[in-house]
């Protein structure tokens, strides 16, 4: 089993199973990947693959096929379909986050900021601020939630106090004692403090 973090034009995850299965952007975590569940609720991103030297041939569940070029560095895949990939080995057992991480998204007249504050006791808060502005009107919306989280390998389970549950694929870049860079699914959250 190999999970890759893909840093091309967008952030993505690619899971390559030893049995020839592939899942792009798993929705149910990767520790372990439940391929049958991915086929049910992520069918457009589930399929099979075969590698022949520097080519990967993929047959997706919907019957579409793709051929991706591969590049290698020291025997390991370093680029898939033109995007740099980093093999993910999973976070250590019992891994906890401690700090504030924020991400923002902006379009022409719409913006959103999400700020997670994680504590190493397994709790978190999430603050969200949304802004919309047109030539006639502007508005903001705020929300705050809290709950608990757990991390197993590259899978984070988020349990909000209101009962909502989210499973996300996670990686953390950065050394201990330095500010870190958190990736949850397709979003990047640089550490603020």
Coordinates of C-alpha atoms in Angstrom, one line a residue:
X1 CA 0.0 0.0 0.0
X2 CA 1.3 3.4 -0.9
X3 CA -0.4 6.8 -0.3
X4 CA 1.0 9.8 -2.1
X5 CA 0.4 13.5 -1.5
X6 CA 0.2 15.1 -5.0
X7 CA 1.3 18.7 -5.4
X8 CA 0.3 19.7 -8.9
X9 CA -2.1 22.4 -9.9
X10 CA -4.2 21.3 -6.9
X11 CA -3.6 19.2 -3.8
X12 CA -4.6 15.6 -4.2
X13 CA -4.1 12.2 -2.7
X14 CA -3.4 9.0 -4.7
X15 CA -3.6 5.6 -3.0
X16 CA -2.0 2.7 -4.9
X17 CA -2.9 -0.7 -3.4
X18 CA -0.6 -3.6 -3.7
X19 CA -3.5 -5.5 -5.3
X20 CA -3.6 -3.1 -8.3
X21 CA -6.4 -0.8 -6.9
X22 CA -6.2 3.0 -7.1
X23 CA -8.2 5.6 -5.3
X24 CA -7.8 9.3 -6.0
X25 CA -8.8 11.5 -3.0
X26 CA -10.1 8.8 -0.7
X27 CA -13.3 9.8 1.2
X28 CA -13.1 7.2 3.9
X29 CA -9.4 7.5 5.1
X30 CA -6.5 5.4 4.1
X31 CA -5.7 3.4 7.3
X32 CA -6.8 1.1 5.8
X33 CA -8.4 2.0 2.5
X34 CA -11.8 0.4 2.2
X35 CA -11.9 -0.1 -1.6
X36 CA -15.4 -1.4 -1.7
X37 CA -16.7 1.6 0.2
X38 CA -14.7 3.9 -2.1
X39 CA -16.3 2.2 -5.1
X40 CA -19.7 3.0 -3.6
X41 CA -19.3 6.7 -2.6
X42 CA -16.3 7.8 -4.6
X43 CA -16.7 5.7 -7.8
X44 CA -15.3 8.4 -10.1
X45 CA -12.0 8.2 -8.3
X46 CA -11.7 4.4 -7.8
X47 CA -10.3 1.9 -10.3
X48 CA -7.4 -0.4 -11.1
X49 CA -3.9 0.4 -12.3
X50 CA -0.9 -1.3 -14.0
X51 CA 2.6 0.1 -14.1
X52 CA 4.8 -0.6 -17.0
X53 CA 8.1 1.1 -16.6
X54 CA 7.4 4.9 -16.8
X55 CA 3.6 4.6 -17.5
X56 CA 0.7 3.9 -15.3
X57 CA -2.5 2.7 -17.1
X58 CA -5.7 3.3 -15.1
X59 CA -9.2 1.9 -15.7
X60 CA -11.7 3.8 -13.6
X61 CA -14.9 2.3 -12.3
X62 CA -17.0 4.1 -14.9
X63 CA -14.9 2.5 -17.7
X64 CA -12.9 5.5 -18.6
X65 CA -9.1 5.0 -18.9
X66 CA -6.1 7.2 -18.4
X67 CA -2.4 6.8 -19.0
X68 CA -0.2 8.8 -16.6
X69 CA 3.5 9.3 -17.0
X70 CA 5.7 8.4 -14.1
X71 CA 9.1 9.8 -12.9
X72 CA 11.4 8.1 -10.4
X73 CA 14.0 9.3 -8.0
X74 CA 16.2 6.6 -6.4
X75 CA 13.8 3.9 -7.4
X76 CA 10.7 5.7 -5.9
X77 CA 7.9 7.4 -7.8
X78 CA 8.6 11.1 -7.6
X79 CA 6.1 12.5 -10.2
X80 CA 2.8 11.3 -11.5
X81 CA 1.2 12.8 -14.5
X82 CA 3.5 15.8 -14.3
X83 CA 2.8 16.6 -10.6
X84 CA 5.4 16.1 -7.9
X85 CA 4.4 13.4 -5.4
X86 CA 5.6 12.6 -1.9
X87 CA 5.2 9.1 -0.5
X88 CA 3.4 9.3 2.8
X89 CA 4.4 6.8 5.5
X90 CA 1.8 7.8 8.1
X91 CA 2.0 9.8 11.3
X92 CA 3.4 8.0 14.4
X93 CA 1.0 6.2 16.7
X94 CA -0.6 8.5 19.2
X95 CA 0.2 11.6 17.1
X96 CA -1.5 14.8 18.3
X97 CA -1.6 18.3 16.9
X98 CA -1.0 21.4 19.1
X99 CA -1.5 24.8 17.5
X100 CA -3.6 27.1 15.3
X101 CA -3.9 26.3 11.6
X102 CA -5.8 28.5 9.1
X103 CA -6.8 28.2 5.5
X104 CA -8.5 30.7 3.2
X105 CA -10.2 30.6 -0.2
X106 CA -11.0 33.7 -2.3
X107 CA -13.0 34.1 -5.5
X108 CA -14.0 37.4 -7.1
X109 CA -16.6 38.5 -4.6
X110 CA -16.5 35.6 -2.1
X111 CA -14.1 34.6 0.6
X112 CA -13.8 32.1 3.5
X113 CA -11.4 31.5 6.3
X114 CA -11.3 28.4 8.4
X115 CA -9.2 28.3 11.6
X116 CA -8.6 25.1 13.5
X117 CA -7.1 25.2 17.0
X118 CA -6.0 21.7 17.9
X119 CA -4.9 20.7 21.4
X120 CA -2.8 17.7 22.2
X121 CA -5.5 16.4 24.5
X122 CA -7.5 15.4 21.3
X123 CA -9.9 18.4 21.3
X124 CA -10.3 21.2 18.8
X125 CA -12.3 24.3 17.9
X126 CA -13.1 25.4 14.3
X127 CA -14.0 29.0 13.5
X128 CA -15.3 29.9 10.1
X129 CA -15.7 33.4 8.6
X130 CA -17.4 33.9 5.2
X131 CA -17.6 37.1 3.3
X132 CA -19.6 38.0 0.2
X133 CA -19.6 41.4 -1.5
X134 CA -21.4 42.7 -4.6
X135 CA -21.8 46.2 -6.0
X136 CA -25.1 46.5 -4.1
X137 CA -24.5 44.6 -0.8
X138 CA -22.0 42.9 1.4
X139 CA -22.5 40.3 4.2
X140 CA -20.5 38.2 6.6
X141 CA -21.3 34.9 8.4
X142 CA -19.4 33.4 11.3
X143 CA -19.6 29.9 12.8
X144 CA -17.8 28.2 15.7
X145 CA -17.8 24.4 16.4
X146 CA -15.8 22.2 18.7
X147 CA -15.2 18.5 19.2
X148 CA -12.5 15.8 19.3
X149 CA -10.1 14.3 16.8
X150 CA -7.9 11.3 16.5
X151 CA -5.2 10.4 14.0
X152 CA -4.2 7.0 12.7
X153 CA -1.5 7.0 10.1
X154 CA -2.7 9.4 7.4
X155 CA -6.4 9.3 8.5
X156 CA -7.9 11.9 10.8
X157 CA -11.3 11.4 12.3
X158 CA -13.1 14.5 13.4
X159 CA -16.1 14.3 15.7
X160 CA -18.0 17.5 16.2
X161 CA -20.0 18.0 19.5
X162 CA -23.2 18.4 17.4
X163 CA -22.8 14.8 16.1
X164 CA -21.3 15.6 12.7
X165 CA -18.4 13.3 11.8
X166 CA -15.7 13.8 9.1
X167 CA -13.0 11.4 7.9
X168 CA -10.1 13.2 6.3
X169 CA -6.7 12.2 4.8
X170 CA -4.0 14.1 6.6
X171 CA -0.3 14.8 6.5
X172 CA 1.9 17.3 8.4
X173 CA 5.1 18.8 7.0
X174 CA 7.6 20.5 9.3
X175 CA 10.0 19.5 12.1
X176 CA 9.2 19.4 15.8
X177 CA 9.7 22.8 17.3
X178 CA 9.0 24.6 14.0
X179 CA 5.7 25.9 12.6
X180 CA 4.1 23.1 10.6
X181 CA 2.1 22.8 7.4
X182 CA -1.1 20.7 7.7
X183 CA -2.8 19.2 4.7
X184 CA -6.4 17.9 5.2
X185 CA -7.9 16.3 2.1
X186 CA -7.4 19.0 -0.5
X187 CA -6.8 22.0 1.7
X188 CA -3.6 23.3 3.2
X189 CA -3.5 24.9 6.7
X190 CA -0.3 26.7 7.5
X191 CA 0.3 26.9 11.3
X192 CA -0.2 30.4 12.6
X193 CA 0.8 29.7 16.2

